[in-house]
mmCIF file of C-alpha atoms and ligand atoms in Angstrom:
data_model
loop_
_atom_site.group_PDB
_atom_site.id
_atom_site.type_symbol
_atom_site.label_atom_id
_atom_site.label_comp_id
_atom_site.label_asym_id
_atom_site.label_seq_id
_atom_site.Cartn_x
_atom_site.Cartn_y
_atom_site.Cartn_z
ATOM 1 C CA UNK A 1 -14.557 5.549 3.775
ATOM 2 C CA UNK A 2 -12.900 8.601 2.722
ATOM 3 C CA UNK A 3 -10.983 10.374 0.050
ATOM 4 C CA UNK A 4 -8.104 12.377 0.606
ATOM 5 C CA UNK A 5 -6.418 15.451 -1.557
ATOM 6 C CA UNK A 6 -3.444 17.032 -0.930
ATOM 7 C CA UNK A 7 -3.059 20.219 -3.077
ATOM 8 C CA UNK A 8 0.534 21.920 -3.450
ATOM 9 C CA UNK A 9 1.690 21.347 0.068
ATOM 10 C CA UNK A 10 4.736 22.113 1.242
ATOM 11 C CA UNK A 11 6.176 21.763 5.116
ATOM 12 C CA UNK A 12 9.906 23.162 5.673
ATOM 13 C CA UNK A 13 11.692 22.662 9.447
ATOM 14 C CA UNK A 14 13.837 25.917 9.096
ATOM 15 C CA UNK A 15 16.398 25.091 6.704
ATOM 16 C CA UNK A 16 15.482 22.136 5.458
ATOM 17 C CA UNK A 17 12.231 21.705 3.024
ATOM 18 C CA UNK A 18 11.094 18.360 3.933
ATOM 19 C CA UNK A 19 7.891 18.755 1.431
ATOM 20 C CA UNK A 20 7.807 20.590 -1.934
ATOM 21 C CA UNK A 21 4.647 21.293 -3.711
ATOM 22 C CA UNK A 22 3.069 17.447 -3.186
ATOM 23 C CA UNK A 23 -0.385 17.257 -4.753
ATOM 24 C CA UNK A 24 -1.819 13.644 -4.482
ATOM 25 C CA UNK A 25 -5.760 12.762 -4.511
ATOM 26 C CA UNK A 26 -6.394 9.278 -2.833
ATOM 27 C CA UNK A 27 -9.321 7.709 -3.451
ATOM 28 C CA UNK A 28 -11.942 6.077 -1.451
ATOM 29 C CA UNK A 29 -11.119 2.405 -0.238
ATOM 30 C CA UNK A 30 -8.107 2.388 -2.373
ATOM 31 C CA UNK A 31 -4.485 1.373 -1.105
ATOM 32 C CA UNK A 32 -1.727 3.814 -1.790
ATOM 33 C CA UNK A 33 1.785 3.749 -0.806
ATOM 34 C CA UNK A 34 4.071 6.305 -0.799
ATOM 35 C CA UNK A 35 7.420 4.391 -1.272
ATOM 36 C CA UNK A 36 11.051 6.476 -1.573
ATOM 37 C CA UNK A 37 14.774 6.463 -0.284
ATOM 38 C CA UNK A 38 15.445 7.569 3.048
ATOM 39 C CA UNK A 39 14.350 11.300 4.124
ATOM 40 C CA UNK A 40 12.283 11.741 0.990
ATOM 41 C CA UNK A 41 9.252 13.054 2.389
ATOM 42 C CA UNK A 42 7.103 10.108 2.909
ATOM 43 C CA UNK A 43 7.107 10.297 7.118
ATOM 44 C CA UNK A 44 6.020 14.069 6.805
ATOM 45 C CA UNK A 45 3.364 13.431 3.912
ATOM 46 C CA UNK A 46 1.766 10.749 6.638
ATOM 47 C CA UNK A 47 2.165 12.605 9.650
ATOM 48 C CA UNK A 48 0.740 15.795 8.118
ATOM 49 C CA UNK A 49 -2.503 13.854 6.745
ATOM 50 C CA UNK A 50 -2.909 12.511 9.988
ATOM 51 C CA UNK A 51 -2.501 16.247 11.819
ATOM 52 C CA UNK A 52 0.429 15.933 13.262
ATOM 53 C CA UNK A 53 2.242 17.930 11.612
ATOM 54 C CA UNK A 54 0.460 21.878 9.567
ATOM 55 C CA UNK A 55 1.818 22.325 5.933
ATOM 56 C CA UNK A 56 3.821 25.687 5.865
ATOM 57 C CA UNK A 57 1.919 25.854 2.412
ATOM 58 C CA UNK A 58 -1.313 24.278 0.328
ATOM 59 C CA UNK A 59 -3.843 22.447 2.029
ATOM 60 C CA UNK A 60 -4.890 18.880 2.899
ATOM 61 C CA UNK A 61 -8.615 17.579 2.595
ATOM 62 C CA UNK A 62 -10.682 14.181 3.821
ATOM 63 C CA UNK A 63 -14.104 14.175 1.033
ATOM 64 C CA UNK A 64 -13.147 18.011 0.032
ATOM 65 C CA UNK A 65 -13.296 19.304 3.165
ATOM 66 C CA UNK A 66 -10.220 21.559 4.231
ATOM 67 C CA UNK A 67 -9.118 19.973 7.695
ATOM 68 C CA UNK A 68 -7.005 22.677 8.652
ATOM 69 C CA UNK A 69 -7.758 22.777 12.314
ATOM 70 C CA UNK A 70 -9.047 19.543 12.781
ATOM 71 C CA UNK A 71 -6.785 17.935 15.934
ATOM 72 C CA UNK A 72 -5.382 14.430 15.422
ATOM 73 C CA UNK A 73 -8.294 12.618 17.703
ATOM 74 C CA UNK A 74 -10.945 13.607 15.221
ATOM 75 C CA UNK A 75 -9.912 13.110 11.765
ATOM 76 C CA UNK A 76 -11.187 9.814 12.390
ATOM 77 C CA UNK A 77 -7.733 8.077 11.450
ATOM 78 C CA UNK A 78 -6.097 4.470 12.184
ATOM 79 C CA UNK A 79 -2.429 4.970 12.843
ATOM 80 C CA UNK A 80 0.096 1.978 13.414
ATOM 81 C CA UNK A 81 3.696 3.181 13.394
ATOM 82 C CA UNK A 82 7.068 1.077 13.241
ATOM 83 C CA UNK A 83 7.653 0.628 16.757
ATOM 84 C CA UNK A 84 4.481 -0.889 17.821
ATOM 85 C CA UNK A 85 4.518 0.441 21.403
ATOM 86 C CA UNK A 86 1.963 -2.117 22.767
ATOM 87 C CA UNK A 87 1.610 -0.951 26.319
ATOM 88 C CA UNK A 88 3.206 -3.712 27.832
ATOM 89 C CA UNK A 89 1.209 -4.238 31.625
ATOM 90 C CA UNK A 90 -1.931 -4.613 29.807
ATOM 91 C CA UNK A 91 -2.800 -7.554 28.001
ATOM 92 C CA UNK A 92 -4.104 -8.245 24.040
ATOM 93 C CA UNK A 93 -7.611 -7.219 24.320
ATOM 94 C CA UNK A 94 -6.936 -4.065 26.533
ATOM 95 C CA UNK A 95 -4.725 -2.823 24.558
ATOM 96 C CA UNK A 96 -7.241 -3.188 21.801
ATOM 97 C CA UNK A 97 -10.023 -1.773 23.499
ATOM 98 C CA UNK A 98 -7.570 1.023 25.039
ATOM 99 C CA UNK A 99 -8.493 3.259 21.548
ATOM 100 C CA UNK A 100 -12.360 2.867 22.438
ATOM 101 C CA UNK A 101 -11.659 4.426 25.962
ATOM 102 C CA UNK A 102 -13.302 7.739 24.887
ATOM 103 C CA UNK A 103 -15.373 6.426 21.998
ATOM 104 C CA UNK A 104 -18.437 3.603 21.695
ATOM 105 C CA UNK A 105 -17.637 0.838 18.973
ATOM 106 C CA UNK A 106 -19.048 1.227 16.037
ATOM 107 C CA UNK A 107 -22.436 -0.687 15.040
ATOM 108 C CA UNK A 108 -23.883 -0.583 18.454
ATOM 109 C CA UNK A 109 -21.038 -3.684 20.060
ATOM 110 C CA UNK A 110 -20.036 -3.686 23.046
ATOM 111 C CA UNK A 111 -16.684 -2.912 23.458
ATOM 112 C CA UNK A 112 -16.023 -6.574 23.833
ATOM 113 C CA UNK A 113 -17.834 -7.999 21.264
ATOM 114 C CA UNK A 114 -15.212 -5.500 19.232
ATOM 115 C CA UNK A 115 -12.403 -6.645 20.515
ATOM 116 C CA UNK A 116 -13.316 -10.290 19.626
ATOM 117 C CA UNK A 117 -14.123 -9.104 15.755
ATOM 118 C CA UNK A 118 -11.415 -7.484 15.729
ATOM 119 C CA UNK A 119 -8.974 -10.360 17.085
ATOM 120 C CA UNK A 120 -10.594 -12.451 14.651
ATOM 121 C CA UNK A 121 -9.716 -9.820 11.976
ATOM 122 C CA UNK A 122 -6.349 -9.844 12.550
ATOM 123 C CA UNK A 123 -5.857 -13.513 12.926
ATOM 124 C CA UNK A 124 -5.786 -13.508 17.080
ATOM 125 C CA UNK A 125 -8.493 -14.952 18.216
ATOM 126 C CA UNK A 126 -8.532 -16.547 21.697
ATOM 127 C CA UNK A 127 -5.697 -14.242 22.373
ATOM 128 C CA UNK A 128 -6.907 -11.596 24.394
ATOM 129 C CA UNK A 129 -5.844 -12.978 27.711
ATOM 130 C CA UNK A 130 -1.783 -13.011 26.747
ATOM 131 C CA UNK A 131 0.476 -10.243 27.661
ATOM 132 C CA UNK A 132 2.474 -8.511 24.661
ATOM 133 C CA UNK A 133 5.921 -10.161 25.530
ATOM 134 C CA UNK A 134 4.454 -13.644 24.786
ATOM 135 C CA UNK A 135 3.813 -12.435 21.149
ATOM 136 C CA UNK A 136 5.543 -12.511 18.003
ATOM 137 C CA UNK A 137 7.004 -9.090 16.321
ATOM 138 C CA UNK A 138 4.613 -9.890 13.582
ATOM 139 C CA UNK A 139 1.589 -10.601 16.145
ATOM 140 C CA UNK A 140 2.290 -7.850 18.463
ATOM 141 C CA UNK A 141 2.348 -6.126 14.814
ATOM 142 C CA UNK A 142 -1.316 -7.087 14.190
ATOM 143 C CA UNK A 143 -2.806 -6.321 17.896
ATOM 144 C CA UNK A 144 -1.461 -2.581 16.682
ATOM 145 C CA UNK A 145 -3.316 -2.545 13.614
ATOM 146 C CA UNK A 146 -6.161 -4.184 15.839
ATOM 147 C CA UNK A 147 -6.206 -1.139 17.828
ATOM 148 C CA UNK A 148 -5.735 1.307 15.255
ATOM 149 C CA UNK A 149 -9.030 0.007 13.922
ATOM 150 C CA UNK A 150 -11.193 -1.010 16.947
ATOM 151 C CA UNK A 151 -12.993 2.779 16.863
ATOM 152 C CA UNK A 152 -13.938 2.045 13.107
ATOM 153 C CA UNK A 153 -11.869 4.994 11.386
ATOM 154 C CA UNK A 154 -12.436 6.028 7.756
ATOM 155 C CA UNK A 155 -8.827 6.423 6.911
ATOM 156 C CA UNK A 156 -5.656 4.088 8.225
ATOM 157 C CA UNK A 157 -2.302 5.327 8.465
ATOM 158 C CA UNK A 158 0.683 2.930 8.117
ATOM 159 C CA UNK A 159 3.989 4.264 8.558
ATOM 160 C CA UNK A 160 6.680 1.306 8.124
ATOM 161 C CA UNK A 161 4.994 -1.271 10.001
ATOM 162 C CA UNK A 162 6.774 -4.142 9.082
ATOM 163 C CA UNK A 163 10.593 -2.805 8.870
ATOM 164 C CA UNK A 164 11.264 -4.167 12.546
ATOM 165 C CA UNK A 165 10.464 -7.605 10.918
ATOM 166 C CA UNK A 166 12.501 -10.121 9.279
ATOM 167 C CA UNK A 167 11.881 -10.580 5.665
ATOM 168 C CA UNK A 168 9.487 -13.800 5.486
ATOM 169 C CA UNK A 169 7.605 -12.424 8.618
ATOM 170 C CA UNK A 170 7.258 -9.057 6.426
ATOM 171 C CA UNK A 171 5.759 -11.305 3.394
ATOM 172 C CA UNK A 172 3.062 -12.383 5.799
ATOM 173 C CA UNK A 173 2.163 -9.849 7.038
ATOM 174 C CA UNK A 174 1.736 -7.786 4.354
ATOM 175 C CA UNK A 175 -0.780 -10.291 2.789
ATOM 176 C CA UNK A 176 -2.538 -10.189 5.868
ATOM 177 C CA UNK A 177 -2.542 -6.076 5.923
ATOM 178 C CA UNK A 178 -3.911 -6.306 1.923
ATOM 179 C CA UNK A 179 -6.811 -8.842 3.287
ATOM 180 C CA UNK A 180 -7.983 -6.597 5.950
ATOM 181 C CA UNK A 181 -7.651 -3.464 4.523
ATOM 182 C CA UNK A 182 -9.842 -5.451 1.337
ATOM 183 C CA UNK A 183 -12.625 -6.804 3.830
ATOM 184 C CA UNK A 184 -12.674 -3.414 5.824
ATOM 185 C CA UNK A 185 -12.575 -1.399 2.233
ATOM 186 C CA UNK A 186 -11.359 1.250 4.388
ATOM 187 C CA UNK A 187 -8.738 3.711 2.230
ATOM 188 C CA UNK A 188 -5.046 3.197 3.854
ATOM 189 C CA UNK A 189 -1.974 4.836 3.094
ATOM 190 C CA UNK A 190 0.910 2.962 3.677
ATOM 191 C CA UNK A 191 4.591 4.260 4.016
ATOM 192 C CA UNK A 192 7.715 2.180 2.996
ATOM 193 C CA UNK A 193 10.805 2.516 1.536
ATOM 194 C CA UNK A 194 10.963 -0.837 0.338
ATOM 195 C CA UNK A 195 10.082 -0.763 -3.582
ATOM 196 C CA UNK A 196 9.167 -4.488 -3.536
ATOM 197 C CA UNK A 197 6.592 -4.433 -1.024
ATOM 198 C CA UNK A 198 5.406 -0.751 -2.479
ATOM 199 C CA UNK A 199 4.764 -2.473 -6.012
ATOM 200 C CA UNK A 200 3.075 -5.825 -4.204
ATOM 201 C CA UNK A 201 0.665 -4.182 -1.829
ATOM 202 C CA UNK A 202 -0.540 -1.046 -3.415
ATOM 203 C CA UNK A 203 -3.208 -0.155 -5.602
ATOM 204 C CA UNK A 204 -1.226 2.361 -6.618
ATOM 205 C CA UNK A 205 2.106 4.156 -5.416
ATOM 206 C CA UNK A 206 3.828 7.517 -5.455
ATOM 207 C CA UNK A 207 7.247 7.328 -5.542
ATOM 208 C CA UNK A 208 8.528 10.495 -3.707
ATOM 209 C CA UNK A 209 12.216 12.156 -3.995
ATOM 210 C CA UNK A 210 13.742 15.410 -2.521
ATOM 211 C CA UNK A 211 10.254 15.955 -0.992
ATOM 212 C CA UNK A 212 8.730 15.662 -3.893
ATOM 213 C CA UNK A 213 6.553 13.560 -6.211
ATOM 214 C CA UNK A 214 8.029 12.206 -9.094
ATOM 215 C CA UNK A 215 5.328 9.459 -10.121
ATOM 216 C CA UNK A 216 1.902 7.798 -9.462
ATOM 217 C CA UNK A 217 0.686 5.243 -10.786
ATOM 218 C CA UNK A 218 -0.410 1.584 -10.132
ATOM 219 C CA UNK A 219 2.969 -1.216 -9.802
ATOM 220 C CA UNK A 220 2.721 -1.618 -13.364
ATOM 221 C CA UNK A 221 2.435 1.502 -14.660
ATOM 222 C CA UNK A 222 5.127 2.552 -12.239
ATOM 223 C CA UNK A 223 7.499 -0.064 -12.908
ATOM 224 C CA UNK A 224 6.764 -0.836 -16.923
ATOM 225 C CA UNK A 225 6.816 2.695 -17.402
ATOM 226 C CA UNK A 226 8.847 4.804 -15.385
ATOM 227 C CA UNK A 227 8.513 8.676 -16.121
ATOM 228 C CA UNK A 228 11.783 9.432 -14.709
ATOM 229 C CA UNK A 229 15.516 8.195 -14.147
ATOM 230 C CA UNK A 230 15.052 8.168 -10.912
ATOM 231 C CA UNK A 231 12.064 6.427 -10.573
ATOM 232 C CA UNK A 232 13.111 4.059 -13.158
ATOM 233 C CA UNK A 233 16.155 2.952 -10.700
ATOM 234 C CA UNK A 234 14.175 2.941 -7.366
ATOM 235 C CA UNK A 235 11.892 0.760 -8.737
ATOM 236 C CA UNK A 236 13.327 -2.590 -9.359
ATOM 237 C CA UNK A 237 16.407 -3.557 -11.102
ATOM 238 C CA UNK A 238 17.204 -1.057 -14.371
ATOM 239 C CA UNK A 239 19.358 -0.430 -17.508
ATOM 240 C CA UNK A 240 19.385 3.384 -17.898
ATOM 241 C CA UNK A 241 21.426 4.353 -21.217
ATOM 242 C CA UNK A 242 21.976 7.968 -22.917
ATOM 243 C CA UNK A 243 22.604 8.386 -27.030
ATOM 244 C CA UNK A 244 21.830 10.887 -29.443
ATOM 245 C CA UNK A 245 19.193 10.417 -32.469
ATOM 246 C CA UNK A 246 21.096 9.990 -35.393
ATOM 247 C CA UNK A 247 17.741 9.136 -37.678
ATOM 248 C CA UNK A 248 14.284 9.427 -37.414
ATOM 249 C CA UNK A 249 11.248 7.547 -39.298
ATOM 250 C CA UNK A 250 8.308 10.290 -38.982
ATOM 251 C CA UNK A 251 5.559 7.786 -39.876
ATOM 252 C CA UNK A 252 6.197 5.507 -37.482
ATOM 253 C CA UNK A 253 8.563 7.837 -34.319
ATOM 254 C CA UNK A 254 11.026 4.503 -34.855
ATOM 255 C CA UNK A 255 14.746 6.347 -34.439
ATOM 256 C CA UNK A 256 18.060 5.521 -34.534
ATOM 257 C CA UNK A 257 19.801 5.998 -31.065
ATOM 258 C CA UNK A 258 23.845 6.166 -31.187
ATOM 259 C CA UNK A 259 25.055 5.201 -27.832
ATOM 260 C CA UNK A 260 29.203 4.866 -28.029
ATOM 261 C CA UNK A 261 28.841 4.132 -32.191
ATOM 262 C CA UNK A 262 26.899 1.666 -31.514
ATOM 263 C CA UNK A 263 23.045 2.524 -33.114
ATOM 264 C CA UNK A 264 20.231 1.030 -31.473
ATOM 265 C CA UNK A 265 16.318 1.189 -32.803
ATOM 266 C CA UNK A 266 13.995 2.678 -29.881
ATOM 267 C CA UNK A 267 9.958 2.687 -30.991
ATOM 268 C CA UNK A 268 8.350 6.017 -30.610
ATOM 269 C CA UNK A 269 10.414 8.623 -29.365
ATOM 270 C CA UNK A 270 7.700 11.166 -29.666
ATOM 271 C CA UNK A 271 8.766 14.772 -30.513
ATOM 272 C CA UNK A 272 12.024 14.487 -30.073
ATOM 273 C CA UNK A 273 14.057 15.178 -33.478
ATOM 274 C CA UNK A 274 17.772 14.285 -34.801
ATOM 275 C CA UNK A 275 20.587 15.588 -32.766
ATOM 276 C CA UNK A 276 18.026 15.522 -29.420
ATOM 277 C CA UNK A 277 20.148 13.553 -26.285
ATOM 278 C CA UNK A 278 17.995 10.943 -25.254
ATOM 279 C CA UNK A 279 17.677 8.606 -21.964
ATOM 280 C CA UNK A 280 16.274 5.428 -21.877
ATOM 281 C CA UNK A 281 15.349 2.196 -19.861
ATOM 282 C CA UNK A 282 15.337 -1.346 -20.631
ATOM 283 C CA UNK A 283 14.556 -3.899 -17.996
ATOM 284 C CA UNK A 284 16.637 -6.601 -17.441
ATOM 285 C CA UNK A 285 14.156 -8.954 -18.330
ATOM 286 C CA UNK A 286 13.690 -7.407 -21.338
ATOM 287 C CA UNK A 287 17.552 -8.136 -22.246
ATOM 288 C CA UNK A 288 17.698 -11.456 -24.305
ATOM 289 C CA UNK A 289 20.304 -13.949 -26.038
ATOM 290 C CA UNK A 290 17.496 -14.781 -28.592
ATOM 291 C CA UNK A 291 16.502 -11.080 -29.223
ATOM 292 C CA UNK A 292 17.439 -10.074 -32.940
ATOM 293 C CA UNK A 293 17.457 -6.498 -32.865
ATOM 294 C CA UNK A 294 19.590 -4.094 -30.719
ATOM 295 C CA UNK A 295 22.541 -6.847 -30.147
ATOM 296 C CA UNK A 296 25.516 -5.769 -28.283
ATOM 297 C CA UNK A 297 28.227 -7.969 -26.389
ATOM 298 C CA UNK A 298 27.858 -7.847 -22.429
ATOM 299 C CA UNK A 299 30.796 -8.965 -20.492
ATOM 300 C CA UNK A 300 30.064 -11.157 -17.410
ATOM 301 C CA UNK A 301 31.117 -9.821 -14.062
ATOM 302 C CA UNK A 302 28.995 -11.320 -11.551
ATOM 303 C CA UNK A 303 26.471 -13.526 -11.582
ATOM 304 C CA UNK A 304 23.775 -14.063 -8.300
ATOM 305 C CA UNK A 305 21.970 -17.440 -8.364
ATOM 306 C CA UNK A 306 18.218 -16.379 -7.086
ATOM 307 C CA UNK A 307 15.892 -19.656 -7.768
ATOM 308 C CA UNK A 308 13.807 -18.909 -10.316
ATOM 309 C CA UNK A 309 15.998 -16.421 -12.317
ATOM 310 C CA UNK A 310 19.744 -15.607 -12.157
ATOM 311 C CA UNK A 311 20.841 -11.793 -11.832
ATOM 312 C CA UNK A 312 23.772 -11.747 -13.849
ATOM 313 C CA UNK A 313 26.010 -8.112 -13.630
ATOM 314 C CA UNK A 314 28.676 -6.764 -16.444
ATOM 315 C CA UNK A 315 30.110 -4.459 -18.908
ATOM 316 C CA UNK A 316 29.078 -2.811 -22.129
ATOM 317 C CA UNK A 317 31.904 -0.575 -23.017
ATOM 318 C CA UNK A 318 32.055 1.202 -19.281
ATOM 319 C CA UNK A 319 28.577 1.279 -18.559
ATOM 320 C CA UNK A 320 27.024 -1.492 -15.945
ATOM 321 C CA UNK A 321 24.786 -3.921 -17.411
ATOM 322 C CA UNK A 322 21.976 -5.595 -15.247
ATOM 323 C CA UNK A 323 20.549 -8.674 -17.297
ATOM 324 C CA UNK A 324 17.955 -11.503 -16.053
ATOM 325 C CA UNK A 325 18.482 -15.051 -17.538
ATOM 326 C CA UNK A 326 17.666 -18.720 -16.391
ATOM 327 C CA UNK A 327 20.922 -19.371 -15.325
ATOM 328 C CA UNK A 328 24.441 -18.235 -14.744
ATOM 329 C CA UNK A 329 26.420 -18.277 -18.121
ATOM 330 C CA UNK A 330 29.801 -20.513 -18.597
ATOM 331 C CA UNK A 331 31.264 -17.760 -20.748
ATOM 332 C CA UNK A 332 32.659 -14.282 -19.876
ATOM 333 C CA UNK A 333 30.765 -12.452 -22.677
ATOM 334 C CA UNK A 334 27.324 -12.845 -24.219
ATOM 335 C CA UNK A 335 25.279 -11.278 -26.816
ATOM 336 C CA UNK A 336 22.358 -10.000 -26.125
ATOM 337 C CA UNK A 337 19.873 -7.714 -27.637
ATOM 338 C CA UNK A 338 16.255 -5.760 -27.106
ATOM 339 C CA UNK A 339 12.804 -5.142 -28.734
ATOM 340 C CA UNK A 340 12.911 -1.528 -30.018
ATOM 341 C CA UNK A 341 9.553 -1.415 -28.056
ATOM 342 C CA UNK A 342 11.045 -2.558 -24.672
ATOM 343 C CA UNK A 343 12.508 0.783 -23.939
ATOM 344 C CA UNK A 344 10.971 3.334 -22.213
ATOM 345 C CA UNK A 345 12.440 6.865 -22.963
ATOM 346 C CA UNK A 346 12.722 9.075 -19.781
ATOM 347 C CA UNK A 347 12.049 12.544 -18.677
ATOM 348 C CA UNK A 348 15.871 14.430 -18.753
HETATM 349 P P1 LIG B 1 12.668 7.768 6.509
HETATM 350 O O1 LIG B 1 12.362 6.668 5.540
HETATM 351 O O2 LIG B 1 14.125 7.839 6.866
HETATM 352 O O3 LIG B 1 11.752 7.801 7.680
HETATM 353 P P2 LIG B 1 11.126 9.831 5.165
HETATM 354 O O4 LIG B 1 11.031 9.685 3.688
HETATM 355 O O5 LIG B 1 9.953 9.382 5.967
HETATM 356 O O6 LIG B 1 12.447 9.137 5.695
HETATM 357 P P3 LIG B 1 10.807 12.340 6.511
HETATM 358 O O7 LIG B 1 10.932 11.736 7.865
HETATM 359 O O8 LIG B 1 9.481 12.776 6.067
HETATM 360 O O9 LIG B 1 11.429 11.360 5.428
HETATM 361 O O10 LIG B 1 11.839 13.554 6.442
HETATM 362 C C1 LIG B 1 11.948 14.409 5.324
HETATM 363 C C2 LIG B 1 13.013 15.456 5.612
HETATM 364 O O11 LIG B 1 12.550 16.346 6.622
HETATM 365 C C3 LIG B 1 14.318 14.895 6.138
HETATM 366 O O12 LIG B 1 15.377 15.652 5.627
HETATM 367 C C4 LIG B 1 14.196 15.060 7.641
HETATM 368 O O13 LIG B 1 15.465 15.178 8.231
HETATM 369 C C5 LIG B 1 13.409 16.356 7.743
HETATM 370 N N1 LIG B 1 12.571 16.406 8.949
HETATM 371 C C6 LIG B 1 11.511 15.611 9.236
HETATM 372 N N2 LIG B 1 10.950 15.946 10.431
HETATM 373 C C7 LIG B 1 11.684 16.988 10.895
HETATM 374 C C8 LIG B 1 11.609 17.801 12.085
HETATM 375 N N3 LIG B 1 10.663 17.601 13.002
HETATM 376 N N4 LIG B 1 12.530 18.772 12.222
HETATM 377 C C9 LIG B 1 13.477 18.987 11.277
HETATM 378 N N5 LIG B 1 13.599 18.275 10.145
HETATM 379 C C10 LIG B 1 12.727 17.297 9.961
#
């Protein structure tokens, strides 16, 4: 097991600064994800944990020691990547026993008594003898992670391993990544951009932007209370609206928000005072026909049919309204309306 710290680093590739001051203490055993759009950071973050890459500033340390220095091969790291690159003329249980070709399994096995455990781990047993090409993405998927693990590293390293899968394959999977990395206890930081799997997975997530980190937190904390506007769109579906306090009650930080004349109640807005601009979230879910307080008239545009809920799109005024209901309305406007405690305020 192992903890890992990263304090203020930053890595820039000559003009561009691919990492800005990230500070981010993960502990031991725990799963953390660092989710984010496209060229955030989170690649770079991974890569320079692992030692692939040296921070231009601040420093990076496995149970507070500084491992400036230490190469790749002995930070004692699991790495799977998102093209699995299974060597393909050797078969299962080679290429699982081809990461103890310079090291002795761990407990004392042999090295194929470890590649059995570890087939069995990952759901493969009795599959040593195939070749890659006979296996499924996901499979060939799990004889990576098989590897990755065979030499009994303290730290794992996923970077995107499901995004060459299709999207029940990637359900799956990722159940079966959360069960292993449980029964192993062994701390893994896992890279995605996908917010869904980042909030089911993780103990806890950073969401990262611009090369930096704007939040961390666990899926709830993340997603009930976003600190930012940005985080508060990434993750999951949002309403993000901007108004001015027009009234304040000191005793209990109610206010009065006008957004467009219209004044909405938002509970606890802290410090801020009359005439402050404010900018808050309110789930879709949160948005309700039977909700008393904070009505306003929504004008359908689209509604998508999901199953269990129905994401239904439209207008207040000009802004776009994102609302969750049980099904798809047969009229073009509805009222709906919030709990003044549903809204989170954000960071400008
Ligand atoms: P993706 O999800 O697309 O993989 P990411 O969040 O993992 O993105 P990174 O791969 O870490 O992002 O890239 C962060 C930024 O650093 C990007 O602007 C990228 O172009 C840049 N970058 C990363 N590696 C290099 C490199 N070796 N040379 C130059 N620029 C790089």
């Amino acid at each position: 097991m192992a903890n890992v710290t990263l304090t203020d680093v930053s890595k820039r590739f000559a003009e561009t600064t691919a990492l800005d001051t990230v500070s981010l203490e993960i502990e031991d055993g725990e799963f953390f994800t660092l989710v984010g759009p496209s060229g955030c950071g989170k690649t770079t973050t991974l890569r320079t944990i692992a030692g692939f890459e040296t921070p231009t500033e601040g420093t990076v340390a496995f149970d507070s020691e500084d491992v400036a220095g230490v190469p790749v091969e002995e930070r004692d790291v699991g790495i799977v990547f998102q093209n699995y690159a299974l060597f393909p003329h050797m078969t299962v249980a080679e290429n699982v026993a081809y990461s103890l070709r310079f090291r002795d399994a761990p407990g004392g096995a042999t090295k194929d008594e470890r590649v059995t455990e570890l087939l069995e781990l990952v759901d493969l047993a009795g599959m040593g003898d195939r070749d890659p090409s006979e296996l499924s993405g996901g499979q060939q998927q799990r004889v990576a992670l098989a590897r990755s693990l065979a030499p009994g590293p303290s730290l794992l390293l996923l970077d995107e391993p499901m995004s060459a899968l299709d999207a029940r394959l990637r359900e799956t999977l990722r159940r079966q990544v959360k069960r292993i990395q449980q029964e192993l206890d062994i701390t893994t930081i896992y890279v995605t951009h996908d917010q869904e799997e980042a909030l089911s997975i993780s103990d806890r997530l950073a969401v990262m932007h611009n090369g930096r980190v704007e939040q961390v937190g666990t899926p709830r904390e993340v997603y009930r209370t976003p600190d930012t506007r940005f985080v508060a769109e990434f993750i999951g579906d949002n309403n993000v609206l901007t108004g001015t306090i027009t009234d304040r009650d000191d005793a209990s930080g109610n206010a009065t928000i006008e957004v467009d004349d219209h004044a909405l109640t938002l509970a606890d807005v802290g410090d801020r005072t009359v005439g402050d601009t404010v900018t808050f979230c309110v789930r879709p879910e949160a948005l309700s026909q039977t909700a008393t307080e904070n009505r306003f008239t929504m004008t359908v545009e689209t509604a998508e049919f999901l199953g269990e809920t129905t994401r239904i799109y439209g207008r207040w005024n000009d802004r776009q309204i994102v609302v969750r209901l049980d099904d798809v309305p047969d009229r073009e406007t509805i009222e709906l309306g919030f709990s003044p405690d549903a809204a989170t305020i954000l960071e400008p």
